[in-house]
Structures are given as structure tokens and as C-alpha cells.
Tab-separated table of C-alpha atoms (C1' of nucleotides) in Angstrom:
chain	number	residue	atom	x	y	z
A	1	MET	CA	-2.314	21.466	4.987
A	2	ARG	CA	-5.242	19.816	3.488
A	3	SER	CA	-6.803	16.568	4.149
A	4	CYS	CA	-9.792	14.784	3.074
A	5	ILE	CA	-12.154	12.191	4.203
A	6	TYR	CA	-14.073	10.130	1.864
A	7	PHE	CA	-16.784	8.199	3.389
A	8	GLY	CA	-18.995	5.840	1.645
A	9	VAL	CA	-21.165	3.257	3.180
A	10	GLN	CA	-23.455	0.958	1.493
A	11	VAL	CA	-25.419	-1.380	3.551
A	12	ASP	CA	-27.660	-4.022	2.319
A	13	GLU	CA	-29.976	-6.330	4.045
A	14	SER	CA	-27.842	-9.277	3.278
A	15	TYR	CA	-25.528	-8.160	5.966
A	16	VAL	CA	-25.577	-10.028	9.131
A	17	PRO	CA	-27.048	-7.863	11.835
A	18	ALA	CA	-23.884	-7.557	13.752
A	19	LEU	CA	-22.185	-6.031	10.808
A	20	GLN	CA	-24.912	-3.574	10.384
A	21	ASP	CA	-24.443	-2.440	13.855
A	22	GLU	CA	-20.827	-1.939	13.270
A	23	VAL	CA	-21.469	-0.019	10.187
A	24	MET	CA	-23.737	2.249	12.008
A	25	GLU	CA	-21.169	2.814	14.596
A	26	VAL	CA	-18.712	3.899	12.060
A	27	GLU	CA	-21.197	6.131	10.511
A	28	HIS	CA	-21.380	7.892	13.750
A	29	LEU	CA	-17.827	8.864	13.358
A	30	LEU	CA	-18.808	11.516	10.988
A	31	ALA	CA	-20.585	14.549	12.106
A	32	GLU	CA	-22.345	16.493	9.560
A	33	PRO	CA	-24.331	19.645	9.256
A	34	ARG	CA	-27.968	19.215	8.781
A	35	ASN	CA	-28.501	21.332	5.795
A	36	ASN	CA	-26.333	19.309	3.577
A	37	LEU	CA	-27.612	16.036	4.702
A	38	ALA	CA	-31.217	16.627	4.248
A	39	PRO	CA	-32.480	13.380	2.906
A	40	GLN	CA	-33.513	14.163	-0.577
A	41	ASP	CA	-34.807	10.793	-1.200
A	42	GLY	CA	-36.843	8.295	0.577
A	43	SER	CA	-34.152	5.754	0.386
A	44	LEU	CA	-32.121	7.426	3.030
A	45	ASP	CA	-33.448	5.911	6.112
A	46	SER	CA	-32.613	6.381	9.694
A	47	HIS	CA	-29.356	4.573	9.314
A	48	THR	CA	-27.911	7.340	7.384
A	49	THR	CA	-28.806	10.210	9.553
A	50	LEU	CA	-25.584	11.095	11.095
A	51	ASN	CA	-25.495	12.382	14.512
A	52	ARG	CA	-24.137	15.789	14.746
A	53	LYS	CA	-23.092	15.357	18.271
A	54	ASP	CA	-20.925	12.473	17.580
A	55	ASP	CA	-17.340	13.214	17.786
A	56	LEU	CA	-14.247	12.038	16.152
A	57	GLU	CA	-11.052	11.961	17.995
A	58	LEU	CA	-8.121	13.525	16.317
A	59	GLU	CA	-5.765	11.199	17.939
A	60	VAL	CA	-7.529	8.269	16.501
A	61	LEU	CA	-6.788	9.545	13.106
A	62	ASP	CA	-3.403	10.577	14.143
A	63	GLY	CA	-2.625	7.102	15.219
A	64	LEU	CA	-4.034	5.678	12.096
A	65	LEU	CA	-2.068	7.992	9.975
A	66	ASP	CA	1.192	6.579	10.895
A	67	ASP	CA	0.103	3.071	11.313
A	68	VAL	CA	-2.024	2.264	8.416
A	69	GLU	CA	0.307	1.076	5.802
A	70	ILE	CA	-2.007	0.323	3.024
A	71	ASP	CA	-2.292	2.902	0.392
A	72	ASP	CA	-4.722	1.333	-1.899
A	73	LEU	CA	-7.600	-0.757	-1.038
A	74	GLU	CA	-9.303	-0.598	-4.283
A	75	GLY	CA	-12.663	-2.045	-4.333
A	76	ALA	CA	-12.585	-5.633	-5.185
A	77	ASP	CA	-15.229	-7.114	-7.271
A	78	GLY	CA	-17.546	-9.265	-5.453
A	79	PHE	CA	-20.569	-11.248	-6.120
A	80	PRO	CA	-23.653	-9.271	-5.523
A	81	GLY	CA	-24.961	-9.899	-2.146
A	82	ALA	CA	-22.200	-12.232	-1.295
A	83	CYS	CA	-19.359	-9.842	-1.072
A	84	GLU	CA	-17.937	-9.903	2.339
A	85	GLU	CA	-15.123	-7.560	1.888
A	86	TYR	CA	-14.728	-4.434	3.771
A	87	PHE	CA	-12.342	-1.740	3.154
A	88	LEU	CA	-10.982	0.621	5.573
A	89	ASP	CA	-8.562	2.988	4.162
A	90	PHE	CA	-7.531	5.917	6.138
A	91	GLU	CA	-5.378	8.416	4.582
A	92	PHE	CA	-4.686	11.973	5.361
A	93	ALA	CA	-3.155	13.712	2.524
A	94	ASP	CA	-0.976	16.647	2.551
A	95	LYS	CA	-2.513	17.659	-0.617
A	96	PHE	CA	-5.947	16.595	-1.402
A	97	GLU	CA	-5.687	14.086	-4.104
A	98	GLU	CA	-8.461	12.103	-5.338
A	99	VAL	CA	-11.654	11.294	-3.900
A	100	LEU	CA	-14.587	10.248	-5.541
A	101	GLY	CA	-17.358	9.759	-4.412
A	102	SER	CA	-20.398	8.415	-5.072
A	103	GLY	CA	-19.555	6.554	-8.175
A	104	PRO	CA	-20.683	3.228	-6.941
A	105	PHE	CA	-23.498	4.719	-5.044
A	106	GLU	CA	-25.116	6.983	-7.492
A	107	GLY	CA	-26.055	4.221	-9.763
A	108	SER	CA	-27.676	2.088	-7.237
A	109	GLU	CA	-29.414	5.051	-5.842
A	110	SER	CA	-31.260	5.841	-8.972
A	111	HIS	CA	-32.431	2.326	-9.428
A	112	SER	CA	-33.343	2.077	-5.884
A	113	SER	CA	-35.783	-0.606	-6.662
A	114	GLY	CA	-33.036	-3.152	-6.667
A	115	LEU	CA	-31.617	-2.011	-3.436
A	116	SER	CA	-34.695	-0.594	-2.033
A	117	ARG	CA	-33.895	-1.434	1.516
A	118	SER	CA	-30.382	-0.390	1.555
A	119	SER	CA	-29.044	2.661	3.124
A	120	ILE	CA	-26.402	4.514	1.348
A	121	VAL	CA	-24.140	7.244	2.347
A	122	GLY	CA	-21.465	8.693	0.248
A	123	GLY	CA	-19.526	11.734	0.914
A	124	VAL	CA	-16.451	13.747	0.619
A	125	LEU	CA	-15.039	16.130	3.034
A	126	GLU	CA	-12.147	18.252	2.316
A	127	SER	CA	-10.420	20.326	4.808
A	128	THR	CA	-8.514	23.386	4.085
A	129	GLU	CA	-7.319	24.185	7.494
A	130	VAL	CA	-6.407	21.670	10.025
A	131	PRO	CA	-5.102	23.319	13.107
A	132	ILE	CA	-2.601	21.145	14.779
A	133	ALA	CA	-2.240	21.855	18.398
A	134	GLN	CA	-0.191	18.940	19.369
A	135	SER	CA	2.215	20.701	21.586
A	136	GLU	CA	0.367	20.891	24.837
A	137	SER	CA	-2.732	18.880	24.840
A	138	LYS	CA	-1.136	15.720	23.721
A	139	ASN	CA	-2.744	13.710	26.396
A	140	ASP	CA	-6.158	15.128	26.470
A	141	SER	CA	-6.663	16.336	23.006
A	142	LEU	CA	-10.228	15.299	22.954
A	143	ASP	CA	-11.325	18.740	22.153
A	144	GLU	CA	-9.379	19.209	19.040
A	145	THR	CA	-11.410	20.212	16.143
A	146	LEU	CA	-10.998	20.159	12.481
A	147	THR	CA	-12.634	22.455	10.099
A	148	TYR	CA	-13.692	20.846	6.950
A	149	GLU	CA	-15.007	22.106	3.751
A	150	SER	CA	-17.397	20.046	1.879
A	151	HIS	CA	-17.123	19.667	-1.778
A	152	GLY	CA	-20.460	18.449	-2.064
A	153	ALA	CA	-20.323	14.794	-2.532
A	154	PHE	CA	-22.361	14.072	0.457
A	155	SER	CA	-25.506	14.032	-1.441
A	156	ASN	CA	-26.403	10.924	-3.196
A	157	ASN	CA	-28.854	12.683	-5.244
A	158	PRO	CA	-27.195	13.972	-8.353
A	159	SER	CA	-29.955	16.391	-8.910
A	160	GLN	CA	-29.181	18.258	-5.794
A	161	PRO	CA	-26.183	20.420	-6.279
A	162	SER	CA	-24.481	20.544	-2.982
A	163	GLN	CA	-21.524	22.439	-4.187
A	164	GLY	CA	-21.956	25.235	-1.814
A	165	ASN	CA	-18.949	24.775	0.316
A	166	CYS	CA	-20.036	24.260	3.769
A	167	ARG	CA	-18.115	23.895	6.921
A	168	TYR	CA	-17.940	20.996	9.168
A	169	ASN	CA	-16.710	20.871	12.611
A	170	ILE	CA	-15.470	17.462	13.325
A	171	SER	CA	-14.055	16.264	16.497
A	172	LEU	CA	-13.398	12.726	17.389
A	173	ASP	CA	-14.208	10.760	20.391
A	174	ILE	CA	-11.715	8.417	21.810
A	175	GLN	CA	-14.357	5.881	22.452
A	176	HIS	CA	-14.494	5.118	18.812
A	177	LEU	CA	-10.992	3.972	18.737
A	178	GLN	CA	-12.158	0.539	19.585
A	179	GLU	CA	-14.553	0.492	16.746
A	180	LEU	CA	-11.989	1.660	14.327
A	181	ASP	CA	-9.817	-1.040	15.610
A	182	ASN	CA	-12.441	-3.567	14.829
A	183	TYR	CA	-12.646	-2.344	11.342
A	184	ARG	CA	-9.008	-2.488	11.001
A	185	HIS	CA	-9.211	-6.149	11.717
A	186	LEU	CA	-11.894	-6.573	9.191
A	187	ALA	CA	-9.849	-4.894	6.618
A	188	GLY	CA	-6.799	-6.826	7.472
A	189	LEU	CA	-4.727	-3.827	8.136
A	190	THR	CA	-1.571	-4.097	10.011
A	191	TYR	CA	-1.220	-1.627	12.681
A	192	LYS	CA	1.477	-1.129	15.167
A	193	LYS	CA	1.141	0.702	18.357
A	194	GLU	CA	2.998	3.862	18.187
A	195	LYS	CA	5.743	4.040	20.659
A	196	GLY	CA	5.866	7.695	20.055
A	197	PRO	CA	7.343	10.306	22.264
A	198	THR	CA	4.966	10.233	25.131
A	199	GLU	CA	7.584	11.592	27.408
A	200	LYS	CA	6.910	15.222	27.340
A	201	GLY	CA	10.141	16.257	28.891
A	202	GLN	CA	12.227	14.855	26.108
A	203	PRO	CA	14.131	17.375	24.132
A	204	ALA	CA	13.617	17.136	20.464
A	205	ALA	CA	17.122	16.054	19.775
A	206	LEU	CA	16.763	13.046	21.958
A	207	ARG	CA	13.541	12.020	20.481
A	208	GLU	CA	14.922	11.659	17.053
A	209	LYS	CA	15.909	8.125	16.664
A	210	ARG	CA	18.809	8.448	14.399
A	211	PHE	CA	20.110	10.518	11.626
A	212	ARG	CA	20.395	8.659	8.483
A	213	LYS	CA	21.467	9.991	5.270
A	214	PRO	CA	18.708	9.847	2.736
A	215	THR	CA	18.760	6.927	0.463
A	216	GLN	CA	19.315	7.130	-3.208
A	217	ARG	CA	15.748	6.225	-3.583
A	218	TYR	CA	14.650	8.916	-1.270
A	219	ILE	CA	16.634	11.547	-3.064
A	220	GLU	CA	15.244	10.469	-6.326
A	221	GLU	CA	11.730	10.606	-5.056
A	222	PHE	CA	12.188	13.830	-3.281
A	223	SER	CA	13.575	15.761	-6.134
A	224	ASN	CA	11.102	14.207	-8.413
A	225	ALA	CA	8.126	15.054	-6.349
A	226	ARG	CA	9.281	18.557	-5.785
A	227	PRO	CA	8.305	20.294	-8.983
A	228	LYS	CA	4.704	19.305	-8.949
A	229	GLU	CA	3.166	21.013	-6.032
A	230	LYS	CA	-0.155	21.297	-7.685
A	231	VAL	CA	-3.391	20.533	-6.109
A	232	PRO	CA	-5.982	19.226	-8.446
A	233	PRO	CA	-9.136	21.262	-8.729
A	234	ALA	CA	-11.552	20.583	-6.010
A	235	GLY	CA	-14.119	19.127	-8.249
A	236	THR	CA	-11.820	16.527	-9.658
A	237	LYS	CA	-12.980	13.075	-9.110
A	238	THR	CA	-11.194	9.932	-9.879
A	239	LYS	CA	-12.919	6.903	-11.139
A	240	HIS	CA	-12.993	4.080	-8.785
A	241	SER	CA	-13.744	0.597	-9.593
A	242	SER	CA	-17.443	0.744	-9.562
A	243	ASP	CA	-18.865	-2.412	-8.303
A	244	SER	CA	-22.258	-1.141	-7.666
A	245	SER	CA	-23.768	-4.272	-6.340
A	246	CYS	CA	-21.123	-5.023	-3.801
A	247	ASN	CA	-21.724	-4.273	-0.215
A	248	VAL	CA	-18.760	-2.276	0.680
A	249	LEU	CA	-17.745	-0.138	3.474
A	250	HIS	CA	-15.243	2.176	2.021
A	251	ILE	CA	-13.557	4.769	4.083
A	252	ARG	CA	-10.743	6.738	2.767
A	253	ILE	CA	-8.601	9.222	4.530
A	254	LYS	CA	-5.357	10.260	3.095
A	255	SER	CA	-2.587	11.007	5.399
A	256	LEU	CA	0.682	12.606	5.660
A	257	LYS	CA	3.054	11.570	8.302
A	258	ARG	CA	3.508	13.829	11.189
A	259	SER	CA	5.790	11.835	13.354
A	260	PRO	CA	8.821	13.661	14.596
A	261	SER	CA	11.163	11.305	12.891
A	262	GLU	CA	9.558	12.054	9.625
A	263	LYS	CA	9.951	15.711	10.112
A	264	SER	CA	13.543	15.406	10.944
A	265	SER	CA	14.256	13.264	7.985
A	266	ASN	CA	12.603	15.756	5.776
A	267	GLU	CA	14.679	18.525	7.100
A	268	ASN	CA	17.742	16.488	6.770
A	269	SER	CA	17.168	15.587	3.242
A	270	GLU	CA	16.598	19.135	2.370
A	271	VAL	CA	19.935	20.067	3.704
A	272	MET	CA	21.837	17.108	2.560
A	273	LEU	CA	20.521	16.753	-0.873
A	274	PRO	CA	22.991	18.947	-2.708
A	275	GLU	CA	25.884	17.775	-0.697
A	276	LEU	CA	25.110	14.223	-1.438
A	277	GLN	CA	24.821	14.753	-5.079
A	278	VAL	CA	28.191	16.301	-5.176
A	279	ARG	CA	29.704	13.609	-3.100
A	280	LYS	CA	28.153	10.744	-4.903
A	281	GLY	CA	30.027	11.494	-8.034
A	282	HIS	CA	29.096	11.732	-11.614
A	283	GLN	CA	28.258	8.251	-12.605
A	284	LYS	CA	25.525	8.201	-10.092
A	285	LYS	CA	24.238	11.444	-11.364
A	286	GLU	CA	23.848	10.113	-14.797
A	287	LYS	CA	21.955	7.214	-13.537
A	288	LEU	CA	19.698	9.481	-11.601
A	289	GLN	CA	18.930	11.544	-14.611
A	290	PHE	CA	18.035	8.524	-16.546
A	291	GLU	CA	15.636	7.590	-13.895
A	292	TYR	CA	14.069	10.977	-13.804
A	293	GLU	CA	13.383	10.825	-17.437
A	294	SER	CA	11.791	7.507	-17.295
A	295	PHE	CA	9.285	8.496	-14.715
A	296	PRO	CA	7.157	10.971	-16.551
A	297	SER	CA	6.761	8.601	-19.401
A	298	GLU	CA	4.774	6.403	-17.123
A	299	SER	CA	4.940	3.646	-19.614
A	300	GLU	CA	6.145	1.459	-16.878
A	301	ASP	CA	3.589	2.400	-14.396
A	302	GLY	CA	1.220	-0.394	-13.898
A	303	CYS	CA	-1.671	1.397	-12.342
A	304	SER	CA	-2.931	3.927	-14.740
A	305	THR	CA	-5.663	5.049	-12.453
A	306	THR	CA	-3.427	5.933	-9.603
A	307	LYS	CA	-0.201	6.745	-11.248
A	308	ARG	CA	-0.724	10.405	-10.884
A	309	SER	CA	-0.933	10.249	-7.166
A	310	ARG	CA	1.430	7.396	-6.830
A	311	ARG	CA	4.630	9.235	-6.698
A	312	LYS	CA	3.664	11.823	-4.265
A	313	ASP	CA	1.551	10.389	-1.590
A	314	ARG	CA	2.958	7.010	-1.417
A	315	ARG	CA	4.163	7.165	2.057
A	316	LYS	CA	7.176	5.034	2.155
A	317	HIS	CA	8.326	5.084	-1.379
A	318	GLN	CA	6.113	2.233	-2.169
A	319	LYS	CA	4.853	1.182	-5.446
A	320	MET	CA	2.189	-1.372	-5.626
A	321	TRP	CA	3.009	-4.455	-7.552
A	322	THR	CA	0.761	-5.110	-10.450
A	323	LEU	CA	-0.209	-8.536	-11.496
A	324	PRO	CA	1.769	-8.439	-14.720
A	325	GLU	CA	4.779	-7.542	-12.716
A	326	VAL	CA	4.235	-10.456	-10.472
A	327	LEU	CA	3.883	-12.700	-13.430
A	328	LYS	CA	7.021	-11.325	-14.900
A	329	LEU	CA	8.848	-11.941	-11.718
A	330	VAL	CA	7.647	-15.485	-11.580
A	331	GLU	CA	8.665	-15.988	-15.125
A	332	GLY	CA	12.041	-14.545	-14.448
A	333	ILE	CA	12.589	-16.760	-11.493
A	334	SER	CA	11.612	-19.797	-13.433
A	335	GLU	CA	14.060	-18.809	-16.086
A	336	TYR	CA	17.014	-17.670	-14.150
A	337	GLY	CA	16.417	-19.281	-10.838
A	338	VAL	CA	15.964	-17.927	-7.417
A	339	GLY	CA	18.633	-15.617	-6.251
A	340	ARG	CA	19.687	-14.230	-9.571
A	341	TRP	CA	17.875	-11.081	-8.855
A	342	THR	CA	20.127	-8.837	-10.802
A	343	ASP	CA	19.714	-10.973	-13.853
A	344	ILE	CA	16.002	-10.919	-13.564
A	345	LYS	CA	16.067	-7.231	-13.064
A	346	LYS	CA	18.321	-6.764	-16.021
A	347	PHE	CA	16.374	-8.841	-18.441
A	348	LEU	CA	12.827	-8.471	-17.353
A	349	PHE	CA	12.588	-5.328	-15.371
A	350	SER	CA	15.060	-3.227	-17.232
A	351	SER	CA	12.439	-0.699	-18.105
A	352	SER	CA	11.075	-0.285	-14.653
A	353	SER	CA	13.631	1.685	-12.828
A	354	TYR	CA	11.916	1.508	-9.506
A	355	ARG	CA	12.198	-2.217	-9.106
A	356	THR	CA	15.546	-2.977	-7.714
A	357	PRO	CA	16.842	-6.505	-7.502
A	358	ILE	CA	16.210	-6.333	-3.835
A	359	ASP	CA	12.656	-5.402	-4.479
A	360	LEU	CA	12.301	-8.408	-6.646
A	361	ARG	CA	13.677	-10.594	-3.948
A	362	ASP	CA	11.411	-9.055	-1.395
A	363	LYS	CA	8.457	-9.524	-3.616
A	364	TRP	CA	9.349	-13.119	-4.106
A	365	ARG	CA	9.630	-13.547	-0.419
A	366	ASN	CA	6.227	-12.060	-0.007
A	367	LEU	CA	4.833	-14.221	-2.704
A	368	LEU	CA	6.131	-17.241	-0.944
A	369	ARG	CA	4.546	-16.067	2.205
A	370	ALA	CA	1.318	-15.269	0.436
A	371	SER	CA	1.084	-18.626	-1.171
A	372	SER	CA	2.156	-19.988	2.141
A	373	VAL	CA	4.841	-22.213	0.976
A	374	GLN	CA	6.314	-24.032	3.891
A	375	LYS	CA	3.405	-23.168	6.059
A	376	ASN	CA	0.375	-24.723	7.531
A	377	LYS	CA	-2.737	-24.816	5.510
A	378	LYS	CA	-4.668	-23.112	8.212
A	379	GLU	CA	-2.442	-20.163	8.052
A	380	ALA	CA	-2.710	-20.265	4.348
A	381	GLU	CA	-6.435	-19.954	4.430
A	382	GLN	CA	-6.276	-17.282	7.006
A	383	ASN	CA	-3.810	-15.479	4.871
A	384	ASP	CA	-6.027	-15.773	1.930
A	385	GLU	CA	-8.953	-14.325	3.712
A	386	LEU	CA	-6.996	-11.527	5.171
A	387	ALA	CA	-5.200	-10.679	2.011
A	388	LEU	CA	-6.020	-7.361	0.522
A	389	ARG	CA	-5.398	-8.393	-2.986
A	390	PRO	CA	-5.648	-12.106	-3.036
A	391	LEU	CA	-3.475	-13.719	-5.588
A	392	PRO	CA	-5.197	-15.530	-8.376
A	393	PHE	CA	-4.944	-19.131	-7.537
A	394	ASN	CA	-3.050	-20.038	-10.610
A	395	VAL	CA	-0.396	-17.613	-9.546
A	396	VAL	CA	-0.354	-19.161	-6.152
A	397	HIS	CA	-0.046	-22.535	-7.717
A	398	ARG	CA	2.785	-21.421	-9.897
A	399	VAL	CA	4.608	-19.904	-7.018
A	400	ARG	CA	4.310	-23.091	-5.101
A	401	GLU	CA	5.582	-25.132	-7.976
A	402	LEU	CA	8.443	-22.808	-8.396
A	403	ALA	CA	9.180	-22.888	-4.739
A	404	LYS	CA	9.573	-26.606	-4.914
A	405	ILE	CA	12.075	-26.351	-7.677
A	406	HIS	CA	14.110	-23.547	-6.250
A	407	PRO	CA	13.871	-23.245	-2.534
A	408	TYR	CA	14.049	-19.699	-1.514
A	409	PRO	CA	16.940	-19.254	0.695
A	410	ARG	CA	19.093	-20.647	-2.010
A	411	GLN	CA	20.856	-23.301	-0.128
A	412	ARG	CA	24.406	-22.534	0.189
A	413	GLY	CA	25.028	-21.972	3.824
A	414	SER	CA	23.658	-25.384	4.632
A	415	LYS	CA	26.894	-27.171	4.170
A	416	LYS	CA	26.525	-29.081	7.346
A	417	LEU	CA	23.335	-30.582	6.172
A	418	ARG	CA	24.892	-31.639	2.944
A	419	VAL	CA	27.842	-33.159	4.636
A	420	SER	CA	25.672	-35.191	6.866
A	421	GLN	CA	23.805	-36.504	3.877
A	422	ALA	CA	26.933	-36.750	1.833
A	423	GLY	CA	26.323	-40.228	0.545
A	424	THR	CA	22.820	-39.823	-0.657
A	425	SER	CA	22.367	-37.600	-3.614
A	426	VAL	CA	20.696	-34.492	-2.477
A	427	VAL	CA	18.514	-32.493	-4.720
A	428	ALA	CA	20.860	-30.066	-6.276
A	429	ASP	CA	19.830	-26.551	-5.559
A	430	SER	CA	21.039	-24.929	-8.713
A	431	PRO	CA	23.638	-27.107	-10.254
A	432	PRO	CA	25.696	-25.973	-13.162
A	433	VAL	CA	23.621	-26.893	-16.136
A	434	SER	CA	24.940	-27.415	-19.563
A	435	LEU	CA	24.097	-24.712	-21.974
A	436	SER	CA	21.848	-26.744	-24.148
A	437	LYS	CA	20.002	-28.037	-21.223
A	438	ARG	CA	19.651	-24.589	-19.914
A	439	ASN	CA	18.262	-23.271	-23.108
A	440	CYS	CA	15.878	-26.099	-23.237
A	441	ALA	CA	14.718	-25.324	-19.781
A	442	ARG	CA	14.316	-21.741	-20.699
A	443	THR	CA	12.179	-22.355	-23.706
A	444	TRP	CA	10.081	-24.758	-21.779
A	445	SER	CA	9.618	-22.358	-18.985
A	446	SER	CA	8.703	-19.549	-21.280
A	447	PHE	CA	6.180	-21.713	-22.963
A	448	GLN	CA	4.796	-22.540	-19.605
A	449	THR	CA	4.773	-18.924	-18.762
A	450	ASN	CA	2.877	-18.025	-21.852
A	451	VAL	CA	0.176	-20.507	-21.148
A	452	PHE	CA	0.129	-19.322	-17.649
A	453	ARG	CA	-0.191	-15.792	-18.748
A	454	VAL	CA	-3.114	-16.434	-21.004
A	455	VAL	CA	-4.928	-18.005	-18.168
A	456	SER	CA	-3.999	-15.232	-15.839
A	457	ASP	CA	-5.181	-12.641	-18.231
A	458	SER	CA	-8.720	-13.677	-17.718
A	459	MET	CA	-8.419	-13.082	-14.075
A	460	PHE	CA	-7.293	-9.545	-14.094
A	461	GLN	CA	-10.549	-8.186	-13.033
A	462	MET	CA	-10.538	-10.253	-9.974
A	463	ASN	CA	-9.168	-9.334	-6.673
A	464	GLY	CA	-8.603	-5.732	-7.364
A	465	TRP	CA	-5.531	-6.302	-9.394
A	466	VAL	CA	-4.931	-3.613	-11.827
A	467	LYS	CA	-3.960	-4.492	-15.266
A	468	GLY	CA	-0.657	-2.858	-15.764
A	469	VAL	CA	1.522	-2.270	-18.693
A	470	ASP	CA	3.590	-5.206	-19.567
A	471	ASN	CA	7.118	-4.352	-20.349
B	1	DA	C1'	28.748	-5.276	-6.266
B	2	DT	C1'	25.286	-8.741	-4.796
B	3	DT	C1'	22.771	-11.400	-1.768
B	4	DA	C1'	20.551	-13.032	2.493
B	5	DG	C1'	18.121	-11.909	6.286
B	6	DG	C1'	15.867	-9.071	9.709
B	7	DG	C1'	13.054	-5.014	10.836
C	1	DC	C1'	10.478	-0.955	1.677
C	2	DC	C1'	14.805	-0.136	4.245
C	3	DC	C1'	19.085	-1.402	6.429
C	4	DT	C1'	23.020	-4.283	7.553
C	5	DA	C1'	26.049	-8.097	7.481
C	6	DA	C1'	28.233	-11.392	4.833
C	7	DT	C1'	30.189	-13.007	0.658
DNA sequence: ATTAGGG
DNA sequence: CCCTAAT
């Protein structure tokens, strides 16, 4: 099992003091051997000296592993000095994927004149062995230790080759849980308390919640992810969005789930996979094969930067929606109306096999929520601030407009309401339109969409949206 | 087979 | 995203 921690902190004076304190506290979460950290450069001030004694608590991470749902908190562009976004991204990866390091930091380091009073820390830790001793010391596992191997990104100074793999002993202190929690709030992460099996007496069979047969989706993913078991070379670094002037706290830990339920489901799928394929019949098989083939092509994958890792470490079979996809969805809804998810899927998302009609509906639901249709404005603003990838406002506007036209829960069960208002003409939800009218509406809406799209195109760089392939 | 709705 | 009930 391998896991990695990427830790980059860039602190500028423009921070409010309180934030600086918090940053420092987080910095303390990392313990680091002296030799590697030797400040090569005057710009590393006392902020960056990490305390060796400081401990990290395994359970903290453990909790975060299962709870942090966000896979990608790509750096959002910000205005220099005014960026108030923080990212906290904890992931523990089964296989060490991508980490990069000091991309944003290297640059500013060399021209330290601009950021002369900033303290910068960037680093990568990669662990090769992570002993898991969860069986006994579940309660007091404060002493658990991880052995990490550094791949040398902890130096900001490019001139200093720190490739010599060196070992870290990292243990975590439970006290820092609170601080992590604070950062979680800053980052807007959702985080549920784990109601895990604290009862030690429970037999394993009882702890498993339920046996469910793996979904089609799961099967597809599983068998697809199987063949590539490769770990990229240790030196591999992925480009991040390099917003050098943005004050960003960026912590990245990739995670694999270790909850008992997960384990069981894995085992199950392994057993059931063949059986299911036989049982499901041939038509399904064909469909599956089609889907396999379409994956490697990647033409449909919106995020080119992350597509490699996407399929494997996405925890819950999630695929991030790209902005073009969102636009397409909006367009589709404006054309076909809300609720005709299969149509939209068929006509607009035919090439992306991973977006099911249900996904489209869910996305629409989320869009509604994000643009806070039928919601207070306060919540809307709060939402906006908390949002990881804030929607461009024109999108929000469009969604709202659309929501007025077609209310989401497509009214059909509300017969009572209609009866009560029988006399007065109620706004028809989606009345049967004549064909000509419909066509007219469609051309109009596509025109609208095109305009909309042109405008949106200029906003791709904002908000961390990745420009995806438009199919 | 599709959709709505809840988790 | 996933699952289930309802249509």
C-alpha cells in the first residue's frame, strides 16, 4: 500500500493574522527530518521550520479518508493578494498517483523579491509501507507510525537535489483533529462522522451492513480498472494549475477506503463478477463491451489533466462534471424540457457513456441547488462562498431562467393543486406543443445556447473549471 | 424501461 | 452517486 502526502503552503503577509496562525498549526502536522529541510534560502523563515516532535494522528487521517468526498480541489485562480480560497484535499491513495509539487512555489521562490516576506513550503511525501495495526489499538492508536519516503519535493530550491530518498516517521496527534476540522470548514468539505464499528465485540459478519450485488457501473469500473495496475514512476509530476500569486493552502492526501463495508464489497464483487456477467445475458454484455472501448479513447473525458487518474482513484465512481458538460445539459434541458432525461442523454450525451440519464437529472438537481432556485438569497450567497467550483454567473443565471420555465419536479403529481385552481389557467408545465412551435422553440433555444456558450467560453479559466472536450 | 425522490 | 418506489 502506498500513500502520499502533498503539502504545500504559501503564506503571504496579506493574510489576516488569524489565518496565519492556523496555517502554522497545520504546518505542524508534518514532521520532517532536519537534513532535508535545511533552509537553503533566506526566504524560509521560522514559519516553515517544521517541528519534528509534532505528531500526526493516524486516526485523523483515517477519519478523513472516508469522509472527505472531494476528489479534486484544483487550485482556483484568484486575484493576487486577494485570493481567499483555501484548499484542503486529503487523499490517501492506494497507488501513488500524482503529486506535484512545487510548481506554484518554485516560481515565486526564485523571484522572491515579489514575495519577499512570504514563507513557502512545498513538499511531497510518499510512503511505501504503511503498517496498519487497526485490530487492537483502535481506541488508543496514538502511537501508530507511518514510514514515509520522500521523493524530494520538499525543497523549494530547485538547485538542491533532494532526491535521496529519506525516511520520515510521522505520527499524528489527536489534538490536531480540531484544527483539521477547522480547515475542513474553510475548504467547504462535507464530512460526516463515521459511525463505524466501534463495538469491538461485533463479529465481522454483523458489522457488514448489507450485501448488495455490485452495480453495472461498479462491474464496469472494476473490470476496467483491473488491467492497469501500474504505478507511475516516482519522479512523475503532474502539472497543476499554477497560480503563483495566489495565497493558497493546498494539502493533498490521496486515500483509499479502508472501511469494512468497502472491503466486503470488494470481495463480493470479485466473487460475483463472473456469475453476474453470465446471468445478465448477452445484450448487456455487448453494451458493456461498447463501453469498455469508449473509455480508452478518452475523447469524452473532460479533464485532460486528471483523466489518467480519474478512473482508478475516484472513490465512488465519480466523474467530475466539466463546464461544457454542464452547458450541454442546460442546453438539452432547454430543448427537451426537464424530465426528458433519456432524450437528453440520447441526443447530447450519446458519446459519454458514463453519464446516465439519472446522472443528468442529479446534476440538474444539483445545479438548481447551486444556483439556489427556490431558496433564500442568504443561503445562495453562502452556497456561493462555500462552493468548490463556483458556477460562472451566467450559468447560474441560465439555470434560474430555465428553472422558471420548467420547474424541476415536473408537476404531475400535483393534481390536487390543479383541481383547486381549476378555473384559472395555470401555467402549463409541459403542454403538448405543436411541432412547428416546438421546432421554433428549439431553434431559438439553440441560438440562445450558442450565445450563451460564447460568453461562457471566456470564463473557463475561472473557478477551476476545466475546459473539457465538447461532444 | 423511465422517472422521482431520498440517502 | 446509489438505491428504491412508483408509474
